[in-house]
Short mmCIF file of C-alpha atoms and ligand atoms in Angstrom, two decimals:
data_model
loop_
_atom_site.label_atom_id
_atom_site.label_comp_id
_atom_site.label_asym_id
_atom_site.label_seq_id
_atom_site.Cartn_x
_atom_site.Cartn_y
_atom_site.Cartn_z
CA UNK A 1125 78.11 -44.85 99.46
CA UNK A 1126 75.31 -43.35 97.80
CA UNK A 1127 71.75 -42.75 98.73
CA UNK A 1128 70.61 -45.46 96.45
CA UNK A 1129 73.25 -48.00 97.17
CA UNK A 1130 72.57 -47.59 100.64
CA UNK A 1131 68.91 -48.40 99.65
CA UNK A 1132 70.02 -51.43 98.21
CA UNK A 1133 72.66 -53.18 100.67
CA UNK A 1134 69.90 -52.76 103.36
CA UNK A 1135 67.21 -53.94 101.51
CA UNK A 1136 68.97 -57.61 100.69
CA UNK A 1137 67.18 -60.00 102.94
CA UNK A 1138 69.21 -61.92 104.81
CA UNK A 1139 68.25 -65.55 103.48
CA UNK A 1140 69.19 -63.83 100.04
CA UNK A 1141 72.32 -62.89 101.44
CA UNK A 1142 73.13 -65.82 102.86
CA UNK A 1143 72.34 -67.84 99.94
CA UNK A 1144 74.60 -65.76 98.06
CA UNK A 1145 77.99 -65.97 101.07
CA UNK A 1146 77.52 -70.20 100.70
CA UNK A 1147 77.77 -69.72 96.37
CA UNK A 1148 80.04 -67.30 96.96
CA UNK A 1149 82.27 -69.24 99.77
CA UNK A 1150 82.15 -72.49 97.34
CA UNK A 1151 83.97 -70.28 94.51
CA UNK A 1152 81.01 -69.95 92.30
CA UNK A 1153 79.58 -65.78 91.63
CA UNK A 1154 76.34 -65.23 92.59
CA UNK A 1155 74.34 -62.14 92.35
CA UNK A 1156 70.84 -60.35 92.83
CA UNK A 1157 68.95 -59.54 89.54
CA UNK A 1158 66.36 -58.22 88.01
CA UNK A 1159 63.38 -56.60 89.57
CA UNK A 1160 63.61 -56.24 93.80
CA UNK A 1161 67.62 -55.24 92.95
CA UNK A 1162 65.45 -52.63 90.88
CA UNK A 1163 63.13 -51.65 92.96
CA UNK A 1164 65.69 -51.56 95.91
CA UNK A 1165 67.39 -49.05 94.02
CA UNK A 1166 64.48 -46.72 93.57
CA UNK A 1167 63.22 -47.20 96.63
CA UNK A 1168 59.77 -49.24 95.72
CA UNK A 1169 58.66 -52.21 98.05
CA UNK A 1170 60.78 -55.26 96.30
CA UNK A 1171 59.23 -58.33 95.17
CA UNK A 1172 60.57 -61.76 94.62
CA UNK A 1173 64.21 -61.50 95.09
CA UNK A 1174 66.20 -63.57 92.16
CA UNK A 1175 69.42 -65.08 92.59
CA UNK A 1176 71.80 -65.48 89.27
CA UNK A 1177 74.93 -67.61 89.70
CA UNK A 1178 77.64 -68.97 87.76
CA UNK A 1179 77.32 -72.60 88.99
CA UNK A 1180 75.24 -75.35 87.59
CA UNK A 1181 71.78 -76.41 88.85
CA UNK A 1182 73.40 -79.54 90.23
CA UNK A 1183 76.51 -77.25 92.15
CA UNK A 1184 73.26 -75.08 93.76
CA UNK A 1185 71.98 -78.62 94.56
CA UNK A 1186 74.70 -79.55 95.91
CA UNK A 1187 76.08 -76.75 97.78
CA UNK A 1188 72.62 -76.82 100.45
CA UNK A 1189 70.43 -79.37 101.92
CA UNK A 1190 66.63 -78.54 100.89
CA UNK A 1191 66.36 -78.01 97.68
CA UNK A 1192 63.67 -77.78 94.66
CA UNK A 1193 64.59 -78.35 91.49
CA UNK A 1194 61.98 -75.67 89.91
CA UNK A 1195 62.99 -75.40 86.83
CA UNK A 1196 65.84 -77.20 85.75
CA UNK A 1197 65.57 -76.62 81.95
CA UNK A 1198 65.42 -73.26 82.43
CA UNK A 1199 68.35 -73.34 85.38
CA UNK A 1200 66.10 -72.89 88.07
CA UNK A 1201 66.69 -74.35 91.97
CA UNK A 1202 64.51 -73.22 94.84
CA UNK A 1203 66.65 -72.94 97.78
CA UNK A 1204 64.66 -73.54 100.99
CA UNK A 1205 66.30 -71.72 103.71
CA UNK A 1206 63.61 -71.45 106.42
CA UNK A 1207 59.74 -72.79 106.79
CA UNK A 1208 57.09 -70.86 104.61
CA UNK A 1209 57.05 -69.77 101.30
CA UNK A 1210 58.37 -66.72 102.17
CA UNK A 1211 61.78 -68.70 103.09
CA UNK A 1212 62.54 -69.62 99.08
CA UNK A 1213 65.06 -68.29 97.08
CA UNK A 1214 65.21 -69.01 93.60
CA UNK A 1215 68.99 -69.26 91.88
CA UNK A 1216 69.34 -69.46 88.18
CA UNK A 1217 72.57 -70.24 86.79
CA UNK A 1218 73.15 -67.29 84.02
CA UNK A 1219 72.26 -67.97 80.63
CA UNK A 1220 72.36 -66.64 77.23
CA UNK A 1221 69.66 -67.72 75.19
CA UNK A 1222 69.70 -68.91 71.19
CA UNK A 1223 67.29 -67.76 68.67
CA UNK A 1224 63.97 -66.50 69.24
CA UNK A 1225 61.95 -68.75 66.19
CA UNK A 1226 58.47 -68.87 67.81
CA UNK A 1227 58.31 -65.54 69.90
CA UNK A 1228 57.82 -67.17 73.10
CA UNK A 1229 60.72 -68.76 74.35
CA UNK A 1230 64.49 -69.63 72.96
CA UNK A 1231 65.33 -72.37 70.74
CA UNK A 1232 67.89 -73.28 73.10
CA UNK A 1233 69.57 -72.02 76.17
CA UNK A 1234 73.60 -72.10 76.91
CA UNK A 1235 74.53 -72.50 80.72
CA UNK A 1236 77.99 -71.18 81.86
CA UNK A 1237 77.98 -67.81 80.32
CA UNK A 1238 79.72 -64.97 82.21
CA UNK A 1239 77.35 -62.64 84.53
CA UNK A 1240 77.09 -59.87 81.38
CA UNK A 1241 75.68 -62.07 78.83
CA UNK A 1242 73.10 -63.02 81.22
CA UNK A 1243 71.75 -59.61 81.67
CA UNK A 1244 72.10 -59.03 78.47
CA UNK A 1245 69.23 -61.36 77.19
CA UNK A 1246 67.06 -59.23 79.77
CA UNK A 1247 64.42 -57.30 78.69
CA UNK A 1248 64.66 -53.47 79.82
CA UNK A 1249 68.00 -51.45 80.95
CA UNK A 1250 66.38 -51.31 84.24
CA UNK A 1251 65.63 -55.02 84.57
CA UNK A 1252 69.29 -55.82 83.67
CA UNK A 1253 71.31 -55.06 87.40
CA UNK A 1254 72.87 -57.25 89.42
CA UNK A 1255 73.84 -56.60 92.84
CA UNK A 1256 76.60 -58.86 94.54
CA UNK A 1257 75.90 -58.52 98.31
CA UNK A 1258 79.07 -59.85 99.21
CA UNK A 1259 81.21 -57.27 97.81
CA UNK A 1260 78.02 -54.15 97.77
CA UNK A 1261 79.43 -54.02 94.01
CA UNK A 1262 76.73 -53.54 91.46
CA UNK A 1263 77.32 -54.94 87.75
CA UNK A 1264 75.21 -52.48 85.48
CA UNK A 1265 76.86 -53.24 82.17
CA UNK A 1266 74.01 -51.25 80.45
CA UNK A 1267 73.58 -48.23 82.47
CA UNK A 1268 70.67 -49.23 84.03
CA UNK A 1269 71.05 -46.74 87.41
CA UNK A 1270 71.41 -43.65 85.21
CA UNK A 1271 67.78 -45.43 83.39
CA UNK A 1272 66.42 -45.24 87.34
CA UNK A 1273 67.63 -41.88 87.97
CA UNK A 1274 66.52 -40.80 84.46
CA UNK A 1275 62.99 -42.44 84.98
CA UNK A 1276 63.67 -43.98 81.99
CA UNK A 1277 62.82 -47.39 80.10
CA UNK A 1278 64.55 -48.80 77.51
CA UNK A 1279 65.31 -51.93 75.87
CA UNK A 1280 68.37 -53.56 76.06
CA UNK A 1281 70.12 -53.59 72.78
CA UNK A 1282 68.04 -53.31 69.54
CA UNK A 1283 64.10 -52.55 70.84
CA UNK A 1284 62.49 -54.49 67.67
CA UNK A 1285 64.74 -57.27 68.00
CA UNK A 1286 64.22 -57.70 71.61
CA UNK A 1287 60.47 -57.42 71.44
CA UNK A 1288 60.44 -59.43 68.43
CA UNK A 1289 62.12 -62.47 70.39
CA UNK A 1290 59.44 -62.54 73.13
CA UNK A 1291 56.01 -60.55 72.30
CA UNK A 1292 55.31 -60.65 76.13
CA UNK A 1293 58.05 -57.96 76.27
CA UNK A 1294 55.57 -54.73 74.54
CA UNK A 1295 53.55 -55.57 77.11
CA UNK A 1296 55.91 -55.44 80.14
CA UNK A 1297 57.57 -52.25 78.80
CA UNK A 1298 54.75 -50.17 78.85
CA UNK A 1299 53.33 -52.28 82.04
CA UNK A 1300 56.72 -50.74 83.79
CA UNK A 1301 55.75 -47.25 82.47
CA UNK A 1302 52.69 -46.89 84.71
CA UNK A 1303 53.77 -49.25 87.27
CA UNK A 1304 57.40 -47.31 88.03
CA UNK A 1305 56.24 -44.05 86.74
CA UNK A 1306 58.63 -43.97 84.06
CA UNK A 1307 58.64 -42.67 80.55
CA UNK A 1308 59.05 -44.84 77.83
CA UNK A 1309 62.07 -44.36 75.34
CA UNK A 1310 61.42 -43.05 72.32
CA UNK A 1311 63.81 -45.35 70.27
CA UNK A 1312 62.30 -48.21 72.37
CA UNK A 1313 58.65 -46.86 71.84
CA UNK A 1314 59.35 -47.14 68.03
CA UNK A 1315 60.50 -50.94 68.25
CA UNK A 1316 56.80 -52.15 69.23
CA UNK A 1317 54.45 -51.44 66.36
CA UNK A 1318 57.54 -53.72 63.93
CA UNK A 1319 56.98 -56.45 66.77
CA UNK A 1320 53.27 -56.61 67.38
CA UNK A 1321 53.17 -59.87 65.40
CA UNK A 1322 55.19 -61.76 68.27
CA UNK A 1323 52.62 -60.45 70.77
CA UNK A 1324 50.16 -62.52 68.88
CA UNK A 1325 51.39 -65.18 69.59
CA UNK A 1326 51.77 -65.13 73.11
CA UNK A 1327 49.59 -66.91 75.17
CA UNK A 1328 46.60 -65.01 76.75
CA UNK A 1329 47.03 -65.84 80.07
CA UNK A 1330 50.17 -64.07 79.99
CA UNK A 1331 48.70 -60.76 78.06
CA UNK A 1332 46.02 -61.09 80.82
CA UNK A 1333 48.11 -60.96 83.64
CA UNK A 1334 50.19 -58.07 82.35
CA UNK A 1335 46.71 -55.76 81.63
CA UNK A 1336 45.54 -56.81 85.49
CA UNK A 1337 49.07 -55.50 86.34
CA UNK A 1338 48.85 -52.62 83.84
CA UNK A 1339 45.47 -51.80 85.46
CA UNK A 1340 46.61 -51.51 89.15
CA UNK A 1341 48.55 -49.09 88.77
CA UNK A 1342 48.00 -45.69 89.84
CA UNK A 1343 47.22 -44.30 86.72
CA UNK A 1344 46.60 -47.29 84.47
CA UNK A 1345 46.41 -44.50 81.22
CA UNK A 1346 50.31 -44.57 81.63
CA UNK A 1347 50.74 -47.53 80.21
CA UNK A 1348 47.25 -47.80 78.39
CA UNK A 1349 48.16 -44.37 76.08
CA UNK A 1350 51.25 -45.39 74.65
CA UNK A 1351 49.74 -49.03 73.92
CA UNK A 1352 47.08 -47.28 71.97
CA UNK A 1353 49.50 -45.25 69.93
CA UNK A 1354 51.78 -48.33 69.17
CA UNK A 1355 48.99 -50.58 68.24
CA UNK A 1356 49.03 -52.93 71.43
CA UNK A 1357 45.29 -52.26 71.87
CA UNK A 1358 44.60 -53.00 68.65
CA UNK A 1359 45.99 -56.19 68.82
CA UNK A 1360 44.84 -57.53 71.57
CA UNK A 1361 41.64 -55.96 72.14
CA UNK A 1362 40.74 -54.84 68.74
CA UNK A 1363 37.19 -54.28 69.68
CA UNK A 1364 37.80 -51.87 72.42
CA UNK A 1365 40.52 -50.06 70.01
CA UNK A 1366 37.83 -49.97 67.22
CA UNK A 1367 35.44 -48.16 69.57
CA UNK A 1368 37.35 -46.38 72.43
CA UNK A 1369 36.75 -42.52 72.24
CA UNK A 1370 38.21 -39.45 74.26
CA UNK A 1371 37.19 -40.44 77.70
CA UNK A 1372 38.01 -44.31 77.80
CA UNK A 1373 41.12 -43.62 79.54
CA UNK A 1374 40.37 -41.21 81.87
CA UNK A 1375 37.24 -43.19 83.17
CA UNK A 1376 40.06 -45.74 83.78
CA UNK A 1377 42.25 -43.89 85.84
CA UNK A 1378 39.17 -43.00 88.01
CA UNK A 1379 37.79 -46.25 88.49
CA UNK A 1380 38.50 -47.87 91.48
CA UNK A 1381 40.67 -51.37 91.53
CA UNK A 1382 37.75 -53.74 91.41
CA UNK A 1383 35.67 -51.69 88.15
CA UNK A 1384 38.94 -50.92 86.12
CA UNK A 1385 38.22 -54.19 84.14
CA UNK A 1386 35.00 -52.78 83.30
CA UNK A 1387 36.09 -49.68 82.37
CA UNK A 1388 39.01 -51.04 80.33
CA UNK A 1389 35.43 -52.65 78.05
CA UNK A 1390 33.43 -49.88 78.28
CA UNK A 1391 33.87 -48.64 74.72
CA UNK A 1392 32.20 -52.02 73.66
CA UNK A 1393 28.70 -50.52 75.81
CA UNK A 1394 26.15 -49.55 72.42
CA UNK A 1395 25.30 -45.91 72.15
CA UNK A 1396 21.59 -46.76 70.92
CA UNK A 1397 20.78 -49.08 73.71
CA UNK A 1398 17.74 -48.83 75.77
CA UNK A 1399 19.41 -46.16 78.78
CA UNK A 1400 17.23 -48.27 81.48
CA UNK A 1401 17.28 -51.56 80.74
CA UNK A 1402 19.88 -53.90 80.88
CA UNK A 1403 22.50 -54.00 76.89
CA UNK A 1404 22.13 -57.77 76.89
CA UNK A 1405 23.86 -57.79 73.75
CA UNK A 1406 26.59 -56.01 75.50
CA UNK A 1407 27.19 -58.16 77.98
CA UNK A 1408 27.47 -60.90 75.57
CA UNK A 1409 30.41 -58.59 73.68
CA UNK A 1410 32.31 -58.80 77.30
CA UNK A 1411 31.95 -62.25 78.08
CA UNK A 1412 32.94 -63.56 74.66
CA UNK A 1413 36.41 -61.09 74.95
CA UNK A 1414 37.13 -61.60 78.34
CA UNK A 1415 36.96 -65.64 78.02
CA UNK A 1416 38.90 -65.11 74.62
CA UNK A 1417 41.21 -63.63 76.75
CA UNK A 1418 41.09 -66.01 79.85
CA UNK A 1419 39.87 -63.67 82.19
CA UNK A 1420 38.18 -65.31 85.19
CA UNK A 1421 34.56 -66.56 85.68
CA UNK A 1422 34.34 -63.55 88.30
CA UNK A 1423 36.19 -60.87 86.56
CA UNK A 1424 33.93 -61.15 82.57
CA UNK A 1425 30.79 -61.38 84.78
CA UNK A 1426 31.45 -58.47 86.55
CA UNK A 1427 32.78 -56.60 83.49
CA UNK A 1428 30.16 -57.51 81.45
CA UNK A 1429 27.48 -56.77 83.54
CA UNK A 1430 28.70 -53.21 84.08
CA UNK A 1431 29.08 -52.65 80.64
CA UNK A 1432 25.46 -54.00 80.43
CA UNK A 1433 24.28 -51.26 82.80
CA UNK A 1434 26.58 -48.73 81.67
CA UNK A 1435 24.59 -46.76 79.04
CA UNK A 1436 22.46 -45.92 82.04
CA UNK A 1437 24.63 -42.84 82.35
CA UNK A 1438 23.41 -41.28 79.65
CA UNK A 1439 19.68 -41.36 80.86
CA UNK A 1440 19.20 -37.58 81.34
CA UNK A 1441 15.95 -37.95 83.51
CA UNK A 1442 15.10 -41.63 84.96
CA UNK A 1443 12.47 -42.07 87.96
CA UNK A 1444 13.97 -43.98 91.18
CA UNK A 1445 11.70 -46.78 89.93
CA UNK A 1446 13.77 -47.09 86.58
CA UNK A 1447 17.18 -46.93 88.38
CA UNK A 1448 16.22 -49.76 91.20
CA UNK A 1449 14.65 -51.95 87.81
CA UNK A 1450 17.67 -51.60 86.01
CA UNK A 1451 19.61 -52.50 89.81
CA UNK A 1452 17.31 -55.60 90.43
CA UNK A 1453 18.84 -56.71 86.53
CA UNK A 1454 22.33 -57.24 88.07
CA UNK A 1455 23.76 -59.61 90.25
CA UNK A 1456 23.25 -58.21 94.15
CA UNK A 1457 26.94 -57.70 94.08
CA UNK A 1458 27.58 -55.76 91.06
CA UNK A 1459 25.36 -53.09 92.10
CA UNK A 1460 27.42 -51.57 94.05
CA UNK A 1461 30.48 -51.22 91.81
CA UNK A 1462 27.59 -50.19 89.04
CA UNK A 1463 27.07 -46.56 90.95
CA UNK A 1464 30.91 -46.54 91.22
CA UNK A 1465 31.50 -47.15 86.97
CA UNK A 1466 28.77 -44.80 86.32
CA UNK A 1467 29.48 -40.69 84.99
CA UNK A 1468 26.07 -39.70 86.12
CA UNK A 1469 26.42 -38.99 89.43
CA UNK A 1470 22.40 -38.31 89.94
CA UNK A 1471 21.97 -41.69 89.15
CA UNK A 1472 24.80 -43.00 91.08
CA UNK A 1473 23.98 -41.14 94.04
CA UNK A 1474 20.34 -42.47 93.69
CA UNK A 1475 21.69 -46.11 93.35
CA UNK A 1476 23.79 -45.52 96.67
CA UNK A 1477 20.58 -44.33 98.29
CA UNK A 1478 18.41 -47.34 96.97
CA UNK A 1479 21.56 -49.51 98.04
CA UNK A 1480 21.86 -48.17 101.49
CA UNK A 1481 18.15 -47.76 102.54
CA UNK A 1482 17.46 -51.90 101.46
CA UNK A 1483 15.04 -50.91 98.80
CA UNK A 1484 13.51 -54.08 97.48
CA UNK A 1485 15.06 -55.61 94.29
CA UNK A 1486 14.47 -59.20 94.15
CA UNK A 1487 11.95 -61.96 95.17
CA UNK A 1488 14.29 -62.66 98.18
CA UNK A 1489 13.79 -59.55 99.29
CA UNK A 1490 10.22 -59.52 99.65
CA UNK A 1491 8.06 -59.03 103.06
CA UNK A 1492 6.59 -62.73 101.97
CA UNK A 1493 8.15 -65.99 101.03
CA UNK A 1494 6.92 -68.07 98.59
CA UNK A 1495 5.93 -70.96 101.58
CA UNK A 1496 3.70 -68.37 103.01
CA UNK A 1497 2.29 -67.53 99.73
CA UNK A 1498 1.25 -70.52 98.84
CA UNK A 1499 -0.08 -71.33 102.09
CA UNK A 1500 -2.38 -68.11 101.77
CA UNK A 1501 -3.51 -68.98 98.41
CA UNK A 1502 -3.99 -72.64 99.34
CA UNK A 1503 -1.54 -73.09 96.45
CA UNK A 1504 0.75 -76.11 95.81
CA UNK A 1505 4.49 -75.44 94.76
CA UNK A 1506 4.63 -74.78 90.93
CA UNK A 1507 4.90 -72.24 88.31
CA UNK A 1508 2.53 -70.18 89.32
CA UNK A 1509 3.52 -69.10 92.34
CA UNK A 1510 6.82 -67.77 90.66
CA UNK A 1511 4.93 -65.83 88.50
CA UNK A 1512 3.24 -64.08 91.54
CA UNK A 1513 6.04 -63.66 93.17
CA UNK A 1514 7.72 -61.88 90.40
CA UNK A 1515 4.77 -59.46 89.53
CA UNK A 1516 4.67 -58.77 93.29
CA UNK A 1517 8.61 -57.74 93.35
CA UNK A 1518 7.61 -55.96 89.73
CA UNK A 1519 5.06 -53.87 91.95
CA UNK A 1520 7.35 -53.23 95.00
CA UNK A 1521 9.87 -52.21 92.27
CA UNK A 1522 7.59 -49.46 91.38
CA UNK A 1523 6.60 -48.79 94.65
CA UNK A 1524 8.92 -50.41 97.71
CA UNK A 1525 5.90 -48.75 100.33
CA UNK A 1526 4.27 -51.89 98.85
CA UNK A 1527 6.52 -54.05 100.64
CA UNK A 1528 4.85 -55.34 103.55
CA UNK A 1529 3.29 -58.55 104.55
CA UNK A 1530 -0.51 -57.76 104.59
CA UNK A 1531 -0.15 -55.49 101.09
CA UNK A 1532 1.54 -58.18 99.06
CA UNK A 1533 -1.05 -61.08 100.38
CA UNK A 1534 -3.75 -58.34 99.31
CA UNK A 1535 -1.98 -57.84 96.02
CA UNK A 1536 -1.23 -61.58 95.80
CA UNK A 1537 -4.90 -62.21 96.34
CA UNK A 1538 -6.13 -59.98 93.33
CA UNK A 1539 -3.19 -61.16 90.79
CA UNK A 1540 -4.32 -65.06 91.23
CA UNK A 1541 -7.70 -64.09 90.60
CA UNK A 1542 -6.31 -62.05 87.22
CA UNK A 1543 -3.44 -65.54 86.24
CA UNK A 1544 -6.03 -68.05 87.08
CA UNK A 1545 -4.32 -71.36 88.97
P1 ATP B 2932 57.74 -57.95 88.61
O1 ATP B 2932 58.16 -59.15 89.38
O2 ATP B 2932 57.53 -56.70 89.39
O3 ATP B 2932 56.61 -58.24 87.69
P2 ATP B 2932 60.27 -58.27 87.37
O4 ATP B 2932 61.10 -57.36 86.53
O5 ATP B 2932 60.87 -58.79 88.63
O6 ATP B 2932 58.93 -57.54 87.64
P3 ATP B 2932 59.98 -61.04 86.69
O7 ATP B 2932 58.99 -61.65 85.78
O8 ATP B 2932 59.95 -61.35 88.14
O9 ATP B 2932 59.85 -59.46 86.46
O10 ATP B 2932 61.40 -61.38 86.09
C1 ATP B 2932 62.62 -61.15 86.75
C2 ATP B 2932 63.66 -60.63 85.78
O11 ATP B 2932 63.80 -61.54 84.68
C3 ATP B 2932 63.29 -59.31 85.12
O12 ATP B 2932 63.65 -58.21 85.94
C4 ATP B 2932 64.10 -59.36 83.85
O13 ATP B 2932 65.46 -59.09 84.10
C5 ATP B 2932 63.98 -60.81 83.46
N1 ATP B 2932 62.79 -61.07 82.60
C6 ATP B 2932 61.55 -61.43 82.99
N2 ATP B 2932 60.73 -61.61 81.94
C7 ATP B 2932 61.48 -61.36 80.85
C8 ATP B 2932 61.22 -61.40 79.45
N3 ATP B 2932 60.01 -61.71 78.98
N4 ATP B 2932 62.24 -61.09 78.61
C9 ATP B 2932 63.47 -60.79 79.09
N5 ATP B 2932 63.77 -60.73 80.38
C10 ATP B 2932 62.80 -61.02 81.27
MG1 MG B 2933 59.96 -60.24 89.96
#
């Protein structure tokens, strides 16, 4: 047996298998698919293992005792086999699918197809395997090991017709370029730009989780460079397209994990901006994309602060004050991934510094409290005691030395005398 057969036979869990001896045993075929058989192959850490089988959703039903029927219009059964999700094993009975009319899904779908005709509706050579662990034969109808060896992606059949059925598909091509490491076909590469319309009309959820897939990989520019070129960028992010210069992508591949969505906007930061104070026009350019694209609460405000701050970098000379003002403008934890966005590294090393010595950068961080404020000023709560407070934390901003209890009450003293009550 070969090295990557080998791979594969010992790399079938043995729920999988099992679930495949009782189909088998009951007279029906039933085969691994798609992307662990895949990844098996080459060696990568395997996903969700997918069982396709010749028998009906109702002969899976039938043939074991818990059951789920996932998705039955699509020919989906969960197969419980243990306790935990980890225990599931989904089994689709092999399909070929109808006419593409809306780019999303099929118009209809035809159970009780033979094993070839379901991997041929697959989307990439490499995606279309199966692996029967019964007999350790493999049904590659396509070629799709010599694709592996080859590092190679292409589509199966004709590229623009396959990517014109489901738009999704641009996306996970080039997704599976940086994420394997594999170069894109040329002939494939060239069925994209005919097919962007269909990835208009896929939903954004789904475009969004293919970019957060896109940009975990190692070298997100992988995939990133060749959807430039075919026009993916421009339709989905035609902002970023409009504006993104020579170093977009290789900030990108720098950034760690938690900034890349940042850096994916950062063309959108304005060149005339104010370098020390917060782009709030900016920020308002991420948010606006990133809920257009149904990014999460947590993911545009982090992007779109550091895009915000990210002009910053350009500031050739900036004094510590003006890097812990332009700090105390973000959220306490965005500051941090701020210094790690940043191409200046003066001014990310200084933000490190002001981050790791607990310099002073909002009210809460002041040597007084507003409770003992007032009662020192014989104040009651109200407006303008925030006011203070702020043109105190202005001051220790300046000047954190400032930052003790006796200075601020002294300074606190002489600035109610200057607002008045
Ligand atoms: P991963 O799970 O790592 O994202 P995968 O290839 O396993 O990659 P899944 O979405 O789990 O992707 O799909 C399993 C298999 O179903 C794929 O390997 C492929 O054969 C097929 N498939 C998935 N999405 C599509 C699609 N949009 N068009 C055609 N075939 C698809
Ligand atoms: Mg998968």
């Amino acid at each position: 047996m070969t090295a990557d057969l080998a791979r594969l036979a010992a790399a079938v869990p043995a729920n999988v298998r099992e679930v495949c001896g009782v189909l088998t045993k009951a007279g029906f075929q039933a085969v691994t698919v798609g992307g662990a058989v895949r990844d098996a192959l080459i060696g990568r850490e395997p996903g969700d293992w997918d069982v396709a089988t010749s028998a009906t959703p109702e002969q899976v039903m039938a043939s074991f005792r818990h059951t789920i029927p996932t998705g039955l219009q699509h020919g989906t059964v969960t197969i419980v086999t243990g306790r935990g999700i980890a225990s599931h094993v989904e089994v689709t009975t092999f399909r070929g699918e109808g006419a593409y009319s809306d780019a999303r899904r099929p118009d209809s779908v035809r159970f009780g197809v033979p094993l070839d005709e379901d991997l041929a509706r697959r989307d990439l050579v490499v995606n279309a395997i199966a692996y029967d662990p019964e007999t350790a034969e493999l049904h590659d109808p396509f070629g799709g090991r010599v694709d592996l060896a080859a590092k190679r992606l292409r589509a199966v059949g004709n590229a623009v017709e396959r990517f014109t059925e489901d738009g999704l598909r641009v996306m996970r091509a080039v997704r599976f370029a940086a994420q394997l490491e594999f170069e894109l076909d040329p002939a494939t590469e060239a069925g994209i730009a005919p097919a962007l319309p269909s990835l208009a009309k896929v939903s954004r959820e789904r475009v969004a989780d293919e970019l957060r897939k896109i940009l975990a990989a190692r070298q997100p520019s992988r995939a990133l460079a060749i959807a430039r070129r075919t026009g993916i960028v421009r339709s989905i992010l035609p902002d970023v397209d409009a504006a993104a210069g020579e170093d977009w992508l290789p900030r990108i591949d720098r950034a760690p994990g938690e900034v890349r969505l940042a850096a994916l906007f950062a063309p959108l930061a304005a060149n005339d901006a104010d370098p020390l104070h917060l782009d709030r026009d900016a920020t308002r350019r991420v948010l606006a994309i990133g809920r257009a694209l149904k990014l999460s609460n947590v993911e545009c405000e982090l992007a779109a602060q550091l895009v915000g701050a990210l002009h910053a970098e350009r500031a050739a000379v900036w004094a510590p004050a003006d890097a812990r003002r332009l700090l105390a403008a973000l959220d306490r934890d965005k500051r941090v991934h701020a210094a790690e966005l940043w191409q200046n590294a003066a001014l990310a090393a200084e933000t490190r510094r002001i981050l790791a010595a607990g310099e002073p950068l909002a009210v809460g961080d002041l040597a007084i409290d507003g409770k003992e404020l007032m009662a020192a000023l014989d104040q009651a709560p109200g407006p303008a005691i925030g006011r203070i407070l702020a043109m105190l934390l202005e001051r220790v901003i300046e000047d954190p030395a400032r930052n003790t209890r006796d200075q601020l009450l002294r300074d606190a003293q002489a600035l109610e005398l200057e607002v008045g009550h």
